[in-house]
CSV table of C-alpha atoms and ligand atoms in Angstrom, one decimal:
chain,number,residue,atom,x,y,z
A,1,UNK,CA,137.5,97.1,95.7
A,2,UNK,CA,137.4,95.9,99.3
A,3,UNK,CA,134.1,94.8,100.8
A,4,UNK,CA,133.0,93.3,104.2
A,5,UNK,CA,131.3,90.0,103.2
A,6,UNK,CA,128.7,87.9,105.0
A,7,UNK,CA,129.8,84.3,104.6
A,8,UNK,CA,126.9,82.4,106.2
A,9,UNK,CA,125.3,82.0,109.7
A,10,UNK,CA,127.9,81.3,112.3
A,11,UNK,CA,130.9,82.2,110.1
A,12,UNK,CA,133.1,85.3,110.6
A,13,UNK,CA,132.9,88.2,108.2
A,14,UNK,CA,135.8,88.6,105.8
A,15,UNK,CA,137.3,91.5,103.9
A,16,UNK,CA,137.4,90.4,100.3
A,17,UNK,CA,138.4,91.9,97.0
A,18,UNK,CA,135.3,92.2,94.8
A,19,UNK,CA,134.6,93.8,91.4
A,20,UNK,CA,133.5,97.5,91.4
A,21,UNK,CA,129.9,97.3,90.2
A,22,UNK,CA,128.7,99.1,87.0
A,23,UNK,CA,125.3,100.8,87.2
A,24,UNK,CA,122.7,99.5,84.7
A,25,UNK,CA,119.8,101.5,83.4
A,26,UNK,CA,118.0,103.4,86.3
A,27,UNK,CA,120.7,102.4,88.8
A,28,UNK,CA,123.2,104.6,90.7
A,29,UNK,CA,126.7,103.8,91.9
A,30,UNK,CA,127.6,105.4,95.2
A,31,UNK,CA,131.1,106.0,96.5
A,32,UNK,CA,130.7,105.2,100.2
A,33,UNK,CA,131.6,107.9,102.8
A,34,UNK,CA,130.5,105.8,105.8
A,35,UNK,CA,128.6,102.7,106.7
A,36,UNK,CA,127.0,102.3,110.1
A,37,UNK,CA,127.6,99.1,112.1
A,38,UNK,CA,124.2,97.9,113.4
A,39,UNK,CA,123.3,95.3,116.0
A,40,UNK,CA,120.9,93.7,113.5
A,41,UNK,CA,123.9,92.6,111.5
A,42,UNK,CA,124.8,90.4,114.4
A,43,UNK,CA,121.3,88.7,114.0
A,44,UNK,CA,122.0,88.2,110.3
A,45,UNK,CA,125.3,86.5,111.2
A,46,UNK,CA,124.1,84.4,114.1
A,47,UNK,CA,120.5,83.4,113.2
A,48,UNK,CA,118.9,81.6,110.3
A,49,UNK,CA,117.0,84.5,108.7
A,50,UNK,CA,116.8,83.1,105.3
A,51,UNK,CA,119.4,85.3,103.6
A,52,UNK,CA,121.5,83.8,100.9
A,53,UNK,CA,125.2,83.9,101.7
A,54,UNK,CA,127.8,85.9,100.0
A,55,UNK,CA,126.8,89.5,100.0
A,56,UNK,CA,128.4,92.8,101.3
A,57,UNK,CA,127.1,93.9,104.7
A,58,UNK,CA,126.1,97.4,105.7
A,59,UNK,CA,122.5,98.8,105.6
A,60,UNK,CA,123.2,102.3,107.0
A,61,UNK,CA,125.0,104.0,104.1
A,62,UNK,CA,125.8,107.4,102.7
A,63,UNK,CA,128.3,108.8,100.2
A,64,UNK,CA,128.6,110.6,97.0
A,65,UNK,CA,127.2,109.8,93.5
A,66,UNK,CA,130.0,108.1,91.5
A,67,UNK,CA,128.2,107.1,88.4
A,68,UNK,CA,124.6,107.4,87.1
A,69,UNK,CA,123.0,104.6,85.1
A,70,UNK,CA,121.3,105.3,81.8
A,71,UNK,CA,118.1,107.4,82.2
A,72,UNK,CA,118.8,108.6,85.8
A,73,UNK,CA,118.1,112.3,86.2
A,74,UNK,CA,117.8,114.7,89.2
A,75,UNK,CA,121.3,113.8,90.5
A,76,UNK,CA,124.8,114.5,89.3
A,77,UNK,CA,128.2,113.0,90.1
A,78,UNK,CA,129.6,114.2,93.4
A,79,UNK,CA,126.2,114.8,95.0
A,80,UNK,CA,126.2,113.7,98.7
A,81,UNK,CA,123.3,111.3,99.4
A,82,UNK,CA,122.0,108.9,102.0
A,83,UNK,CA,120.8,105.5,100.8
A,84,UNK,CA,117.3,104.6,102.0
A,85,UNK,CA,117.7,101.1,103.4
A,86,UNK,CA,114.5,99.0,103.0
A,87,UNK,CA,114.1,98.4,99.3
A,88,UNK,CA,110.6,97.7,98.2
A,89,UNK,CA,109.0,97.1,94.8
A,90,UNK,CA,108.5,100.9,94.3
A,91,UNK,CA,105.0,100.7,93.0
A,92,UNK,CA,102.6,99.1,95.6
A,93,UNK,CA,100.4,101.2,97.8
A,94,UNK,CA,102.9,101.2,100.7
A,95,UNK,CA,105.8,102.1,98.4
A,96,UNK,CA,103.8,104.9,96.8
A,97,UNK,CA,103.4,106.3,100.3
A,98,UNK,CA,107.2,106.1,100.5
A,99,UNK,CA,106.8,103.4,103.2
A,100,UNK,CA,108.9,100.8,101.4
A,101,UNK,CA,109.5,99.3,104.8
A,102,UNK,CA,106.0,97.9,104.5
A,103,UNK,CA,106.1,96.9,100.8
A,104,UNK,CA,103.3,94.5,99.9
A,105,UNK,CA,105.6,92.6,97.6
A,106,UNK,CA,108.5,92.2,100.1
A,107,UNK,CA,108.2,88.4,100.1
A,108,UNK,CA,108.7,88.1,96.4
A,109,UNK,CA,111.6,90.5,96.2
A,110,UNK,CA,113.8,88.1,98.1
A,111,UNK,CA,116.2,90.7,99.6
A,112,UNK,CA,115.4,93.3,102.3
A,113,UNK,CA,117.8,95.9,101.0
A,114,UNK,CA,121.5,96.6,100.5
A,115,UNK,CA,123.4,94.8,103.2
A,116,UNK,CA,120.4,92.6,103.9
A,117,UNK,CA,120.5,90.1,101.1
A,118,UNK,CA,121.8,92.5,98.4
A,119,UNK,CA,125.3,94.0,98.4
A,120,UNK,CA,125.4,96.8,101.0
A,121,UNK,CA,127.7,99.7,101.8
A,122,UNK,CA,130.6,98.2,103.7
A,123,UNK,CA,132.7,98.6,100.6
A,124,UNK,CA,134.3,101.4,98.6
A,125,UNK,CA,131.3,101.5,96.2
A,126,UNK,CA,127.7,100.4,96.4
A,127,UNK,CA,125.2,99.8,93.7
A,128,UNK,CA,121.7,101.3,94.4
A,129,UNK,CA,118.9,99.8,92.2
A,130,UNK,CA,116.9,103.0,91.8
A,131,UNK,CA,117.4,106.8,92.3
A,132,UNK,CA,114.2,107.0,94.3
A,133,UNK,CA,116.2,105.3,97.2
A,134,UNK,CA,118.5,108.3,97.5
A,135,UNK,CA,118.0,111.3,99.8
A,136,UNK,CA,120.1,114.4,99.1
A,137,UNK,CA,122.3,115.4,102.1
A,138,UNK,CA,123.1,119.0,101.1
A,139,UNK,CA,125.8,120.1,103.5
A,140,UNK,CA,125.6,117.1,105.9
A,141,UNK,CA,128.7,114.9,105.7
A,142,UNK,CA,128.0,111.3,104.6
A,143,UNK,CA,130.0,109.8,107.5
A,144,UNK,CA,127.6,111.6,109.9
A,145,UNK,CA,124.5,110.9,107.9
A,146,UNK,CA,125.1,107.1,107.4
A,147,UNK,CA,123.9,105.9,110.8
A,148,UNK,CA,120.8,108.2,110.6
A,149,UNK,CA,119.3,105.9,107.9
A,150,UNK,CA,118.5,103.3,110.4
A,151,UNK,CA,119.6,104.3,114.0
A,152,UNK,CA,117.6,107.6,113.7
A,153,UNK,CA,115.0,106.6,111.1
A,154,UNK,CA,113.7,103.6,113.0
A,155,UNK,CA,113.0,105.4,116.3
A,156,UNK,CA,111.7,108.4,114.4
A,157,UNK,CA,109.1,106.3,112.6
A,158,UNK,CA,108.1,104.7,115.9
A,159,UNK,CA,107.9,107.9,117.9
A,160,UNK,CA,106.0,109.8,115.2
A,161,UNK,CA,103.2,107.2,115.4
A,162,UNK,CA,103.0,107.7,119.2
A,163,UNK,CA,103.1,111.5,119.2
A,164,UNK,CA,99.4,112.1,119.9
A,165,UNK,CA,100.0,110.4,123.3
A,166,UNK,CA,103.0,112.4,124.2
A,167,UNK,CA,101.6,115.4,126.1
A,168,UNK,CA,103.6,117.4,128.5
A,169,UNK,CA,102.3,115.6,131.6
A,170,UNK,CA,103.3,112.1,130.3
A,171,UNK,CA,106.4,109.9,130.6
A,172,UNK,CA,108.3,108.0,128.0
A,173,UNK,CA,110.6,105.1,129.0
A,174,UNK,CA,113.4,104.4,126.5
A,175,UNK,CA,114.9,100.9,127.1
A,176,UNK,CA,118.5,100.7,125.8
A,177,UNK,CA,120.3,103.9,124.8
A,178,UNK,CA,122.9,102.6,122.4
A,179,UNK,CA,122.8,103.2,118.6
A,180,UNK,CA,119.0,103.5,118.3
A,181,UNK,CA,118.3,104.7,121.8
A,182,UNK,CA,120.7,107.6,121.9
A,183,UNK,CA,118.9,108.9,118.8
A,184,UNK,CA,115.5,108.1,120.3
A,185,UNK,CA,116.2,110.4,123.3
A,186,UNK,CA,117.2,113.3,121.0
A,187,UNK,CA,114.2,112.8,118.8
A,188,UNK,CA,111.8,112.7,121.8
A,189,UNK,CA,113.4,115.9,123.1
A,190,UNK,CA,112.9,117.6,119.7
A,191,UNK,CA,109.4,116.3,118.9
A,192,UNK,CA,107.7,116.2,122.3
A,193,UNK,CA,107.3,117.8,125.7
A,194,UNK,CA,107.0,114.4,127.4
A,195,UNK,CA,109.3,113.5,130.3
A,196,UNK,CA,112.0,111.0,129.3
A,197,UNK,CA,113.4,108.2,131.4
A,198,UNK,CA,116.4,106.6,129.7
A,199,UNK,CA,117.4,103.1,130.8
A,200,UNK,CA,120.4,100.9,130.2
A,201,UNK,CA,122.8,98.5,131.9
A,202,UNK,CA,125.8,100.7,131.0
A,203,UNK,CA,126.5,103.8,133.1
A,204,UNK,CA,128.5,105.6,130.3
A,205,UNK,CA,125.5,105.3,128.0
A,206,UNK,CA,123.2,106.6,130.7
A,207,UNK,CA,125.5,109.6,131.2
A,208,UNK,CA,125.4,110.3,127.5
A,209,UNK,CA,121.5,110.0,127.5
A,210,UNK,CA,121.3,112.5,130.2
A,211,UNK,CA,123.5,114.9,128.2
A,212,UNK,CA,121.2,114.3,125.2
A,213,UNK,CA,118.1,115.4,127.0
A,214,UNK,CA,116.8,112.5,129.2
A,215,UNK,CA,115.2,113.8,132.4
A,216,UNK,CA,116.0,110.7,134.4
A,217,UNK,CA,118.2,107.7,133.9
A,218,UNK,CA,117.8,104.3,135.5
A,219,UNK,CA,120.3,101.4,135.4
A,220,UNK,CA,118.4,98.3,134.5
A,221,UNK,CA,121.1,95.7,135.4
A,222,UNK,CA,118.8,94.6,138.3
A,223,UNK,CA,115.3,94.4,136.7
A,224,UNK,CA,113.5,94.3,140.1
A,225,UNK,CA,115.3,97.4,141.4
A,226,UNK,CA,114.8,99.2,138.1
A,227,UNK,CA,111.1,98.5,138.1
A,228,UNK,CA,110.8,100.1,141.5
A,229,UNK,CA,112.9,103.1,140.5
A,230,UNK,CA,110.9,103.7,137.3
A,231,UNK,CA,107.6,103.3,139.0
A,232,UNK,CA,108.7,105.8,141.6
A,233,UNK,CA,109.2,108.3,138.8
A,234,UNK,CA,106.2,107.6,136.7
A,235,UNK,CA,103.7,107.3,139.6
A,236,UNK,CA,100.3,105.6,139.3
A,237,UNK,CA,99.7,106.8,135.7
A,238,UNK,CA,102.6,104.7,134.4
A,239,UNK,CA,104.5,105.3,131.2
A,240,UNK,CA,102.5,106.4,128.2
A,241,UNK,CA,105.1,105.0,125.9
A,242,UNK,CA,107.7,102.3,126.4
A,243,UNK,CA,110.1,102.3,123.5
A,244,UNK,CA,112.1,99.1,123.7
A,245,UNK,CA,115.3,99.5,121.6
A,246,UNK,CA,116.7,96.1,122.9
A,247,UNK,CA,113.8,93.7,122.8
A,248,UNK,CA,115.4,91.0,125.0
A,249,UNK,CA,113.4,89.2,127.6
A,250,UNK,CA,114.5,91.4,130.6
A,251,UNK,CA,113.5,94.6,128.7
A,252,UNK,CA,110.2,93.0,127.8
A,253,UNK,CA,109.6,92.1,131.4
A,254,UNK,CA,110.6,95.6,132.6
A,255,UNK,CA,108.5,97.4,130.0
A,256,UNK,CA,105.4,95.4,130.9
A,257,UNK,CA,105.7,96.4,134.5
A,258,UNK,CA,106.0,100.2,134.0
A,259,UNK,CA,103.4,100.8,131.3
A,260,UNK,CA,100.2,102.7,132.2
A,261,UNK,CA,96.7,102.2,130.9
A,262,UNK,CA,95.8,103.6,127.5
A,263,UNK,CA,99.5,103.5,126.5
A,264,UNK,CA,101.7,102.2,123.7
A,265,UNK,CA,104.4,99.6,123.9
A,266,UNK,CA,106.7,99.8,120.9
A,267,UNK,CA,109.4,97.2,120.3
A,268,UNK,CA,112.1,98.1,117.8
A,269,UNK,CA,114.9,96.0,119.2
A,270,UNK,CA,115.3,92.5,117.7
A,271,UNK,CA,116.4,90.8,120.9
A,272,UNK,CA,113.9,87.9,120.6
A,273,UNK,CA,112.0,88.5,123.8
A,274,UNK,CA,108.2,87.9,123.9
A,275,UNK,CA,105.1,88.9,125.7
A,276,UNK,CA,101.8,86.9,126.0
A,277,UNK,CA,99.4,89.6,124.8
A,278,UNK,CA,95.9,89.1,126.2
A,279,UNK,CA,93.3,90.6,128.6
A,280,UNK,CA,94.9,90.8,132.0
A,281,UNK,CA,98.5,90.4,130.8
A,282,UNK,CA,98.7,94.0,129.6
A,283,UNK,CA,97.3,97.3,130.9
A,284,UNK,CA,93.8,98.1,129.5
A,285,UNK,CA,94.0,100.2,126.3
A,286,UNK,CA,97.7,99.4,125.7
A,287,UNK,CA,98.6,99.1,122.0
A,288,UNK,CA,101.6,96.8,121.4
A,289,UNK,CA,103.4,97.3,118.1
A,290,UNK,CA,106.6,96.3,116.3
A,291,UNK,CA,107.2,99.0,113.7
A,292,UNK,CA,109.9,98.2,111.1
A,293,UNK,CA,112.5,100.8,110.0
A,294,UNK,CA,110.8,103.9,108.4
A,295,UNK,CA,109.7,105.6,105.2
A,296,UNK,CA,111.6,107.4,102.6
A,297,UNK,CA,110.0,110.7,103.3
A,298,UNK,CA,110.7,110.2,107.0
A,299,UNK,CA,114.4,109.7,106.1
A,300,UNK,CA,114.2,113.1,104.4
A,301,UNK,CA,112.8,114.6,107.7
A,302,UNK,CA,115.5,113.0,109.8
A,303,UNK,CA,118.2,114.3,107.4
A,304,UNK,CA,116.8,117.8,107.6
A,305,UNK,CA,116.8,117.7,111.4
A,306,UNK,CA,120.5,116.5,111.4
A,307,UNK,CA,121.5,119.1,108.9
A,308,UNK,CA,120.1,121.8,111.1
A,309,UNK,CA,121.9,120.4,114.2
A,310,UNK,CA,118.7,119.5,116.0
A,311,UNK,CA,119.8,115.8,116.2
A,312,UNK,CA,123.3,114.4,115.9
A,313,UNK,CA,124.5,110.8,115.7
A,314,UNK,CA,127.4,110.2,118.1
A,315,UNK,CA,129.8,108.1,116.1
A,316,UNK,CA,133.1,106.4,116.4
A,317,UNK,CA,134.9,105.9,113.1
A,318,UNK,CA,136.9,102.8,112.2
A,319,UNK,CA,138.7,101.8,109.0
A,320,UNK,CA,136.7,99.3,106.9
A,321,UNK,CA,139.4,96.7,107.5
A,322,UNK,CA,138.5,96.5,111.2
A,323,UNK,CA,134.9,95.4,110.6
A,324,UNK,CA,135.3,92.0,112.4
A,325,UNK,CA,136.8,93.6,115.5
A,326,UNK,CA,134.1,96.3,115.5
A,327,UNK,CA,131.3,93.7,115.4
A,328,UNK,CA,133.0,92.0,118.4
A,329,UNK,CA,133.1,95.3,120.3
A,330,UNK,CA,129.4,95.9,119.4
A,331,UNK,CA,128.4,92.4,120.6
A,332,UNK,CA,130.3,93.1,123.9
A,333,UNK,CA,128.3,96.4,124.4
A,334,UNK,CA,131.5,98.4,124.1
A,335,UNK,CA,130.4,100.9,121.4
A,336,UNK,CA,128.9,104.2,122.6
A,337,UNK,CA,126.5,105.7,120.1
A,338,UNK,CA,127.2,104.3,116.6
A,339,UNK,CA,130.3,102.8,115.0
A,340,UNK,CA,130.8,103.8,111.4
A,341,UNK,CA,133.2,102.1,109.0
A,342,UNK,CA,135.1,104.4,106.6
A,343,UNK,CA,136.4,102.8,103.4
B,1,ZN,ZN1,120.1,98.3,111.4
B,2,ZN,ZN1,106.1,97.8,97.3
């Protein structure tokens, strides 16, 4: 079968012929319906993150059950499923709470999940190590569900934790409305009554954010001008939540200038920016956090919302063979919503 392979930091991806895996006891083989193309793959390809080379990329996956390993019950061949991305040990306290994204034994497992150390879903088939990592899709199409497993789950997990702050008289600032951000705007609209300011350097993405429920949009190409524009909207209270889906230095700088007191500053973008957190550098009462991905049960919640049409990943589909070109387009900021590779 064909697979998109990670060949080491600084090297281009390749489409290689690899053997179709065979599920062992407890494992499940998925026929991939779609694999989301995520910005964090660019970090895998360009930075030394400690991954071994030679695995199949793709950590946002959905498809159909192709083959059940010995002892697997509760699923049958042909069932549509999403693959939960962060693979933990399955038995520590965090994993028992379904939060495998915070597995206590992550360091000793050696891989972060399929497409992140282990073979992922940019291939015709994908081996999933345990049935607990699958979420049934029901009537939702795998190609639409695939990006939800990260692009929706990550902001959902982050927003859920901030919900007690999001009353109807508050303002949320979403920095970056690409893959994660365009889902964040929809999730905020569904989950809260807060006012939403969507921010990006790309006018097309801002127009999309407005259609998806943002109350205001601000172009952040000029950080100084954007600071003034956002402060005009939020007033002296400031933003109660800044959700930074980019995480580069300019978005850190901007976020820090528009937050109010007793607020939350949530960074989910892996852009490598930083903030010196101490008294005086940050508004009083501001909690700063870097949540990672989301829980299995939260993925079930996200899938349920998508199945009902309350949220929708805006996708552009490409054949698997075009992976290298799609990554180049993503890097250039040319993908609106989420690119999905179809094998
Ligand atoms: Zn991702
Ligand atoms: Zn664990």
